Every structure is written in C-alpha cells, then in structure tokens.
C-alpha positions as a Python dict, from the first residue, in 0.01 Angstrom:
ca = {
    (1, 'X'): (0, 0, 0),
    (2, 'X'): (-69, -293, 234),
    (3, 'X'): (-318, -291, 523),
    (4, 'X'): (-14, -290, 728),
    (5, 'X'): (35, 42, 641),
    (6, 'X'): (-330, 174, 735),
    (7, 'X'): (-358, 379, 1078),
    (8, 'X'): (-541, 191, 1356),
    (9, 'X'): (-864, 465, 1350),
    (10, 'X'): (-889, 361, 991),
    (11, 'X'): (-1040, -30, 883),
    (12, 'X'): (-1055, -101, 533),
    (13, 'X'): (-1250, -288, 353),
    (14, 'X'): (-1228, -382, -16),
    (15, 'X'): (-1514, -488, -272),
    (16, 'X'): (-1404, -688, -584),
    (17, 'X'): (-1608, -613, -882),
    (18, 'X'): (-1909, -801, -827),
    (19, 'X'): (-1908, -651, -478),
    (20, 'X'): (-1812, -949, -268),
    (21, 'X'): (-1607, -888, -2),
    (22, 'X'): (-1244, -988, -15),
    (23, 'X'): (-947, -1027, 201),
    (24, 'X'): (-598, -1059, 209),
    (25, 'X'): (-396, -1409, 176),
    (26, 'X'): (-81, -1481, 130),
    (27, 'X'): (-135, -1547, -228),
    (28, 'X'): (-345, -1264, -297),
    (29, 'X'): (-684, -1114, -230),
    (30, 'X'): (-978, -1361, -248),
    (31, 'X'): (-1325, -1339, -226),
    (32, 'X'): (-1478, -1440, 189),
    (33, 'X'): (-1645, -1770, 138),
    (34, 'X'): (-2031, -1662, 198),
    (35, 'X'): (-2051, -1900, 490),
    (36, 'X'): (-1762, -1710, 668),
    (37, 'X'): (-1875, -1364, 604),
    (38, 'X'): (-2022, -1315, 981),
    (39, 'X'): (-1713, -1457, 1091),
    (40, 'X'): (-1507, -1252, 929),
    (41, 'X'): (-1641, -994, 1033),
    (42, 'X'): (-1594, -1053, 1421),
    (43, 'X'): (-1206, -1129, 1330),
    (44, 'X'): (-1173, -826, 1129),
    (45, 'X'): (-1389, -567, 1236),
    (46, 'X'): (-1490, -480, 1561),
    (47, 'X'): (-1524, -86, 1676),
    (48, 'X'): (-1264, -28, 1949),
    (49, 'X'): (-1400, 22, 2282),
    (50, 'X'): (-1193, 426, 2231),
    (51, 'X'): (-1395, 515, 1981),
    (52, 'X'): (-1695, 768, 2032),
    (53, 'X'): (-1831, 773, 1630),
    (54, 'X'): (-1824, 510, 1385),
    (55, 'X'): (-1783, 612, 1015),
    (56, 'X'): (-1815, 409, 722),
    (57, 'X'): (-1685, 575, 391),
    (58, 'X'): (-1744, 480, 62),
    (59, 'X'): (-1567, 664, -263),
    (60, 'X'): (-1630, 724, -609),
    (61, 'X'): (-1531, 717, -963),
    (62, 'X'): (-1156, 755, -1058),
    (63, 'X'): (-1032, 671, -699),
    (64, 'X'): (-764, 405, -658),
    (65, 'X'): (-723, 208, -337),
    (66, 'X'): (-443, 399, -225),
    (67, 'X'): (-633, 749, -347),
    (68, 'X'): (-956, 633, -147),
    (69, 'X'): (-697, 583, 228),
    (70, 'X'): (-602, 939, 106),
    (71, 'X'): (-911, 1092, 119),
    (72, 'X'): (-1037, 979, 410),
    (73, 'X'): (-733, 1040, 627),
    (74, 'X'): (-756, 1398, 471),
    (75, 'X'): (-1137, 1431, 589),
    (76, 'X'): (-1067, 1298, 948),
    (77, 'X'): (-742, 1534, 966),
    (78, 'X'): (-951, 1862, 822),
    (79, 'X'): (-1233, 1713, 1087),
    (80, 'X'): (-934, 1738, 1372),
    (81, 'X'): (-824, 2025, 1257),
    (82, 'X'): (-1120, 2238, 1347),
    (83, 'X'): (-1294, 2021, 1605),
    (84, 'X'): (-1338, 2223, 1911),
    (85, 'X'): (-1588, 2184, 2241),
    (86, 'X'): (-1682, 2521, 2153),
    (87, 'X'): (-1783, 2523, 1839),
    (88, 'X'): (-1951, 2180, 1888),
    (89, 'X'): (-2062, 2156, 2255),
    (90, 'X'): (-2172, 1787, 2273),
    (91, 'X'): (-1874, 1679, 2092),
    (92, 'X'): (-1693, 1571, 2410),
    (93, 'X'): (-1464, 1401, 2345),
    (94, 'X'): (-1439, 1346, 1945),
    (95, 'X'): (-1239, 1024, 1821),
    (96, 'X'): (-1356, 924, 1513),
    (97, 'X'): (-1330, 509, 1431),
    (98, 'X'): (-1342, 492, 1028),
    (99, 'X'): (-1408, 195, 758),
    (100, 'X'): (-1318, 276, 455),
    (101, 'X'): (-1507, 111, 141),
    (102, 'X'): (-1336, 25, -144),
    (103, 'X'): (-1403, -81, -525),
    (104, 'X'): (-1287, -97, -821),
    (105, 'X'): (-1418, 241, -992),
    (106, 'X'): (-1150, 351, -1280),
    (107, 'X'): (-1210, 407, -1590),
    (108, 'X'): (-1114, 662, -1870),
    (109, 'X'): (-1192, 1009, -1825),
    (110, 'X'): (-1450, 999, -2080),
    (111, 'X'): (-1867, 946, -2151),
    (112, 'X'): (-1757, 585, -2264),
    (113, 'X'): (-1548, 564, -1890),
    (114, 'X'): (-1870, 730, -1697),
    (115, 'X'): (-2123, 515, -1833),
    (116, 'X'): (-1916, 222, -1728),
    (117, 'X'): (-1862, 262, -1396),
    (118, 'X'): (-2200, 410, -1358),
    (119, 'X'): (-2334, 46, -1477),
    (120, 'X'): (-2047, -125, -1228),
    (121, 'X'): (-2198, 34, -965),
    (122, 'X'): (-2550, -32, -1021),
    (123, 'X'): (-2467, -380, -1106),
    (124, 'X'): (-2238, -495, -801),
    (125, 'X'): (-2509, -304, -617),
    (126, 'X'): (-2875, -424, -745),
    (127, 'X'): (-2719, -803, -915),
    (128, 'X'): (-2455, -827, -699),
    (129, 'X'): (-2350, -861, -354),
    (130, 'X'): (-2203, -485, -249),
    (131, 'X'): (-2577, -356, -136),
    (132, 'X'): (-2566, -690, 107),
    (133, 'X'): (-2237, -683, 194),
    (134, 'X'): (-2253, -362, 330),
    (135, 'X'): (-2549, -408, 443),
    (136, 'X'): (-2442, -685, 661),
    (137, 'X'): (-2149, -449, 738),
    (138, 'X'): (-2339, -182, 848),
    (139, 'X'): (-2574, -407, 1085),
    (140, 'X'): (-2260, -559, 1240),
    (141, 'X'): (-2113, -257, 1328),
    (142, 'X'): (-2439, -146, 1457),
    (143, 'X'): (-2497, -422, 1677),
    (144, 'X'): (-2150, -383, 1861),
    (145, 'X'): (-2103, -60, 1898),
    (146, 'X'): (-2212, 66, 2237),
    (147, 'X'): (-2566, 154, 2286),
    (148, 'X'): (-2603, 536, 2321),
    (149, 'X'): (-2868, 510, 2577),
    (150, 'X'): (-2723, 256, 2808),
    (151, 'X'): (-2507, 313, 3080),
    (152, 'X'): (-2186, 475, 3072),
    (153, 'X'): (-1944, 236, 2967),
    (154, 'X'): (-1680, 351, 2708),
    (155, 'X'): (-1503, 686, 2641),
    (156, 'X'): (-1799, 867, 2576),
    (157, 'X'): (-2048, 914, 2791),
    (158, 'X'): (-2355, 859, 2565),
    (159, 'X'): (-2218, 554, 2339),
    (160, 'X'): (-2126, 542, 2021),
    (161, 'X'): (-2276, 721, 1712),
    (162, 'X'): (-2273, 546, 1358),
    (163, 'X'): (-2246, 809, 1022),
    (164, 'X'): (-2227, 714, 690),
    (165, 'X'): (-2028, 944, 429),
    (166, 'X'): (-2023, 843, 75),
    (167, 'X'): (-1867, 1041, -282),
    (168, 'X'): (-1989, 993, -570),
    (169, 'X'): (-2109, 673, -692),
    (170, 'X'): (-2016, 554, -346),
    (171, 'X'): (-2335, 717, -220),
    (172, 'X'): (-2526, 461, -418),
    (173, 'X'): (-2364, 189, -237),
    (174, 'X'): (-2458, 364, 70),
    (175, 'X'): (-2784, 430, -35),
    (176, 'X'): (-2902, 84, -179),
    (177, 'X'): (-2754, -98, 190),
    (178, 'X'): (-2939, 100, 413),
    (179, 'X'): (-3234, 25, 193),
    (180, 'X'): (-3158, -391, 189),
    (181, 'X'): (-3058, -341, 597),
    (182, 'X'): (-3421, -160, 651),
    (183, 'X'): (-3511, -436, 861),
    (184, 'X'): (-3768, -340, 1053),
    (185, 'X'): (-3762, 69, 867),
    (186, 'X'): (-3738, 337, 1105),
    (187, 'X'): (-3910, 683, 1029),
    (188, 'X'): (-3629, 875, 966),
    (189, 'X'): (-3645, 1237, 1182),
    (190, 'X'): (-3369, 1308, 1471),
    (191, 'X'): (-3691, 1387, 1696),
    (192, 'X'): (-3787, 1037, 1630),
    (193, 'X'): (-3688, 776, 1942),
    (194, 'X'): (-3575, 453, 1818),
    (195, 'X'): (-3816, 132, 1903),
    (196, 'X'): (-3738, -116, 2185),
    (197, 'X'): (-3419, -395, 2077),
    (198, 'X'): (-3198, -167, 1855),
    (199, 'X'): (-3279, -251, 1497),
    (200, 'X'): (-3008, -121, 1264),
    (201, 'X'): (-2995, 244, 1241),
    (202, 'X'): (-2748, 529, 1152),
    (203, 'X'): (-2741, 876, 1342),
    (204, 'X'): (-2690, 1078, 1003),
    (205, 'X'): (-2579, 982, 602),
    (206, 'X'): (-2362, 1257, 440),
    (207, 'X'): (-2368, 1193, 74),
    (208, 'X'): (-2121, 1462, -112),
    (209, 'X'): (-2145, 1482, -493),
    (210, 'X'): (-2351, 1207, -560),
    (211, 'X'): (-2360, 1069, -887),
    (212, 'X'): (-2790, 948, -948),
    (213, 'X'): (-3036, 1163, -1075),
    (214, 'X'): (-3241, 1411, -911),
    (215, 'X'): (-3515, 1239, -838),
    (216, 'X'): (-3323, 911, -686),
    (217, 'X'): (-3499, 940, -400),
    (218, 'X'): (-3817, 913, -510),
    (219, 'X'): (-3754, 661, -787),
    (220, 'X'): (-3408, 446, -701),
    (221, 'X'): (-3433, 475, -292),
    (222, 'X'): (-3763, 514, -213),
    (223, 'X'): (-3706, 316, 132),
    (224, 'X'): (-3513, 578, 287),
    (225, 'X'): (-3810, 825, 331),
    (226, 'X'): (-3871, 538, 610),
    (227, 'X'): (-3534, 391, 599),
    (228, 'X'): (-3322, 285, 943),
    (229, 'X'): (-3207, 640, 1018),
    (230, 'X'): (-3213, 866, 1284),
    (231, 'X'): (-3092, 1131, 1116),
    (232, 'X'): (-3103, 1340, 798),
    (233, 'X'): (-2991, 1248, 423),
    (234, 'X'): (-2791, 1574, 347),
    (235, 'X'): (-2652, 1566, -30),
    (236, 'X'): (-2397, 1832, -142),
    (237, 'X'): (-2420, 1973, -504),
    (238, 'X'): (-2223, 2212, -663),
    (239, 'X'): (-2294, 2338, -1034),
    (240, 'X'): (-1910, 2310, -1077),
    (241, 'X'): (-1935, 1948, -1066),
    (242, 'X'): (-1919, 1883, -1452),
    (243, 'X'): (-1912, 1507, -1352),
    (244, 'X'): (-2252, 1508, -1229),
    (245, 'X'): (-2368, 1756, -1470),
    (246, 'X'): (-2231, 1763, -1827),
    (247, 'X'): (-2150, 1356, -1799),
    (248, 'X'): (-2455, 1299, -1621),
    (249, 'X'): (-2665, 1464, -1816),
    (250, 'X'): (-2535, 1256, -2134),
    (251, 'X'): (-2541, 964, -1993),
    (252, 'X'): (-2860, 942, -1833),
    (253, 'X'): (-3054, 1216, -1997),
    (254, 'X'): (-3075, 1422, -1674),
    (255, 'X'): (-2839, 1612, -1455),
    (256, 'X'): (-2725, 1438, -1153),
    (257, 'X'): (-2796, 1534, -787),
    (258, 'X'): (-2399, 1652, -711),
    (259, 'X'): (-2454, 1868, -1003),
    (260, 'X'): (-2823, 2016, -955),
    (261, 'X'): (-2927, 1928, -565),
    (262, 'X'): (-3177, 1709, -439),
    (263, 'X'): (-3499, 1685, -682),
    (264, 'X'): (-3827, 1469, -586),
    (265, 'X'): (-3799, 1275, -278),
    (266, 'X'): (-4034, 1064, -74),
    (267, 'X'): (-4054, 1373, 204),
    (268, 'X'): (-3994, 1753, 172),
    (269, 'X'): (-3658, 1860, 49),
    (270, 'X'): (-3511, 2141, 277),
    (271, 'X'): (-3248, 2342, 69),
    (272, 'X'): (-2966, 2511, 245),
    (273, 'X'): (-2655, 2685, 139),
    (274, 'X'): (-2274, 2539, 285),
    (275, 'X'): (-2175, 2751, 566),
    (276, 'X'): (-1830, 2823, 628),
    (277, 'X'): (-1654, 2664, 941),
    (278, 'X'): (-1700, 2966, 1165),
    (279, 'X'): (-2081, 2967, 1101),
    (280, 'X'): (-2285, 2713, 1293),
    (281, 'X'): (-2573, 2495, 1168),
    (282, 'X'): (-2869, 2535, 1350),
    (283, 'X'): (-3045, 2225, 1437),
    (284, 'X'): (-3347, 2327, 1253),
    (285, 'X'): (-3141, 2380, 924),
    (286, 'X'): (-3017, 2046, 926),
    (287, 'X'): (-3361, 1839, 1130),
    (288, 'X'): (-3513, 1719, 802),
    (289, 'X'): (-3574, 1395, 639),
    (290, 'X'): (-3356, 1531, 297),
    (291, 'X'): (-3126, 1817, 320),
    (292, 'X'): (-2975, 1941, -10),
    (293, 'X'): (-2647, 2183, 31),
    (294, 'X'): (-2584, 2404, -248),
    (295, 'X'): (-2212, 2400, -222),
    (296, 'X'): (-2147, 2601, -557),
    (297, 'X'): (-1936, 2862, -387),
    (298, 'X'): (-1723, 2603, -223),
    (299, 'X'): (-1693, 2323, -440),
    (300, 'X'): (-1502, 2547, -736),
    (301, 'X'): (-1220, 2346, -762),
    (302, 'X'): (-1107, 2128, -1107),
    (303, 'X'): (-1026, 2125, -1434),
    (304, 'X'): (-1106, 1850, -1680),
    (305, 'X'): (-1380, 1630, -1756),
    (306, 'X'): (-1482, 1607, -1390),
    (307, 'X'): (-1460, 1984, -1276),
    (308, 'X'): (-1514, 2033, -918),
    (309, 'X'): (-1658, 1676, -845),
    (310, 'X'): (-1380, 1582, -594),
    (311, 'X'): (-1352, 1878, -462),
    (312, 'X'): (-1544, 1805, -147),
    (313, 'X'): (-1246, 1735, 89),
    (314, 'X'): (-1251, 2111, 199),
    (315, 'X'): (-1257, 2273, 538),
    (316, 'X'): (-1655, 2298, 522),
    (317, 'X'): (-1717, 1951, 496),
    (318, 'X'): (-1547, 1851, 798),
    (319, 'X'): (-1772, 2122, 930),
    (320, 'X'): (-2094, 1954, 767),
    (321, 'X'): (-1998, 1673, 893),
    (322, 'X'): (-1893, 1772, 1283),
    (323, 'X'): (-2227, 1949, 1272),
    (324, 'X'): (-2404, 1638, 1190),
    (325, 'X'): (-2225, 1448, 1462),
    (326, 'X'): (-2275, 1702, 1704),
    (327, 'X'): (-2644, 1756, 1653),
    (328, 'X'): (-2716, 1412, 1664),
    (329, 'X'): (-2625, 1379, 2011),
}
C-alpha cells in the first residue's frame, strides 16, 4: 500500500529498524538525513487547521504496515460509530487528525519471535533513535496545534487536544518519548493547569495491552509520574492476553502489564473495570495519575500463541478512548 492510498485524517509515519525516521523516494524508502528532520517535519506533517484532536498511534508485535493503517482506521471508525454529543457533551464537534507509527515488529509466533522483537523495541528505543524521533514528533505536533486556551480560532472552540494511543510494544515507544520530550516535566493530574509558554504536553496516553512488566512504571518510566501530561496513563489488561502473560512471563520472568494490570508505579494505581459503551466514565474514575482497566471480560478474543492480545479494537475502546477525550476538555 502506498501513502497515496492513506485517507487525509490519517499521516503515517514509518520507523526503520534502528528507529530513524524514513521517507519515501523514488528509489525507495530512506532514512531523513538528521539535519533535515525539523524540516521534514514542517513539509510532511502539519495538523490541519479541521482537526479538533490530534492522535498519534503506535502498534505492536506481529503488525505489518498495511495491518497497522488497518487498525487504526478500524479504531477511528468504531470511535465514529458511537460518538454522540450526548453521550460525550464536550465533544462538540469530534474530528479526529491521526499519525500512525510504524516499525518493523514481525517475527515468528514463538518465545524465540517474542524475545526478539521485545529486544528491537527496547533497542531502537533506549540505543536508538525511535524514543527521539518521536519525541521530536510529538513536540512538533504540540507546538502547532492550536492552543486550547487561546482564542477561538479553528473548528473547535477550545483548540486542539493531543492523545497518545499505543498496543503493545508500541506503548514502550510511547512511553520512553514522552519521557526524552519531558522538557521542562509537568505534574501529571487533569486538575493540574499547565505553566506559562506551552511546554510539550499530551491531554491523555491510552496504552492497550502493553507488553513491559508490571512494575514499568516504577522501574523503566519512572519520569512519567512527573512526565509532560495533563492527563492520565490508563493501561488495559486482560488475563486473556497470553502474549503478555504466558510469553511474558518466559521471557522476562514476570507477567506483563496487558496480561496482569498496572503493578508499582511512581503514584497510586487506581484500578477500574472496562465499561461498556452505554455506561459513562465518571471523571473521578478516570482523574488519576495511573489508571489500570481490567478488560478481562472484553478482551476474550484469540486463539494461538497470542490469545486475546489484539483484541483491543472493540466497541469499548473507542469508548475509553472518547471518554478520555471528552473529559479532558
């Protein structure tokens, strides 16, 4: 599939394997010379004055380029499908802007294939470039999207809002830029205003399945107890995710946070259960620094090695994630 083919609410953006950014040439993809990389940017990706959220997506294990496009456009459509002012009040309008993250992550379906990738991914992200790449990513989109608190000046009223959504071992990536973008760290907390000039921030990080231990948090990420969010860290888990459980655990001695839920963290953990689409999230459910979703009786489906881990593109993650975007406001 060429970019030509990707919808204009959808910007991709593709990682080679030691996390550089690429892009396209007429004799094939090729790594963005470092000093162009800002300038890149501005030719590539700038959000469209339309758009009233910003999401930047980033898959996981066993997803090929023209699987990740899939997945997303499936999450925006199930988002679509059940957006509504009344079930989200403040989101008025909703039109979703989306960049899409991609890397190389396949591998045999096997313990041999897990470790792998799980190595790939903490490689391009710690000694190579992805952590900074999207890092710089995530502080360019910041800095041109429209300022929720100044005046009224694109579709919706209030600005734009910026959420990042990660599966898998893409929530490492996601994880490990916000840390290397903390620049100056904001205390994370929705009741918390953001300081004079804007640093980088992010109104809310979904993370579904993710593939680290339990205690990431408090041993991998320990930035993003004051990390540049305004919102929560909300992690799925769903003890159907044999992925994040029975590979996890034999890989890394442990079970992994898509499997068993957030452990230690640098702040309380509030544990909630995934509510169906016709039950709203109260804003003191979700109004933590770390929210861990037990998703167990939602996440069911898959057979195989992996189980249930990619079954998170259900109607209650759209949901999960309108209810993030709505709260935020």
């Amino acid at each position: 599939m060429s970019l030509a083919d990707v919808p204009d609410d959808i910007h991709v953006v593709d990682l080679g394997p030691d996390g550089w950014l690429l892009e396209d040439t007429p004799v094939g993809p090729r790594p963005v010379p470092a000093n162009r990389l800002a300038d890149h940017f501005a030719e590539a990706l700038c959000p469209p004055a339309w758009a009233t959220d910003l999401l930047v997506y980033a898959h996981g294990w066993q997803t090929s380029p023209e699987s990740a496009l899939d997945a997303v456009q499936r999450l925006l459509a199930l988002a679509d499908a059940q957006h509504d002012s009344d079930r989200y009040p403040r989101l008025k309008p909703w039109h979703p802007w989306t960049v899409l993250v991609r890397w190389p992550s396949r591998s045999l379906p096997s313990l041999g294939g897990y470790r792998r990738i799980r190595d790939r991914a903490h490689a391009m992200s710690t000694e190579g470039h992805a952590a900074r790449v999207i890092g710089r990513l995530l502080g360019y989109v910041d800095s041109h999207r429209a300022d929720p608190a100044a005046p009224p000046v694109l579709a919706n009223r209030e600005g734009q809002y910026l959420h990042l959504v990660g599966h898998s071992f893409g929530c490492r990536f996601l994880c490990e830029a916000v840390q290397w973008a903390a620049d100056p760290p904001l205390t994370l907390g929705w009741n918390t205003p953001e300081p004079a000039g804007r640093p980088f921030s992010a109104d809310s990080m979904l993370l579904l399945q993710m593939a680290a231990p339990r205690d990431a948090f408090a041993s991998m990420f320990t930035a993003l107890g004051e990390a540049p969010l305004r919102g929560p860290v909300v992690a799925t888990y769903s003890r159907h995710d044999r992925a994040t459980g029975f590979w996890h655990l034999r890989a890394e001695k442990r079970a992994g946070i898509g499997h068993s839920g957030i452990g230690t963290a640098p702040a309380p953990v509030s544990a909630i259960r995934m509510l169906p689409p016709g039950e709203a999230y109260p804003l003191a459910a979700l109004d933590h620094r770390f929210v861990s979703v037990d998703a167990s009786e939602v996440f069911v489906r898959g057979h195989g090695p992996a189980g249930a881990h990619s079954d998170h593109l259900r109607p209650e993650s759209a949901h999960l994630l309108l209810s993030l975007a709505d709260h935020c406001r």
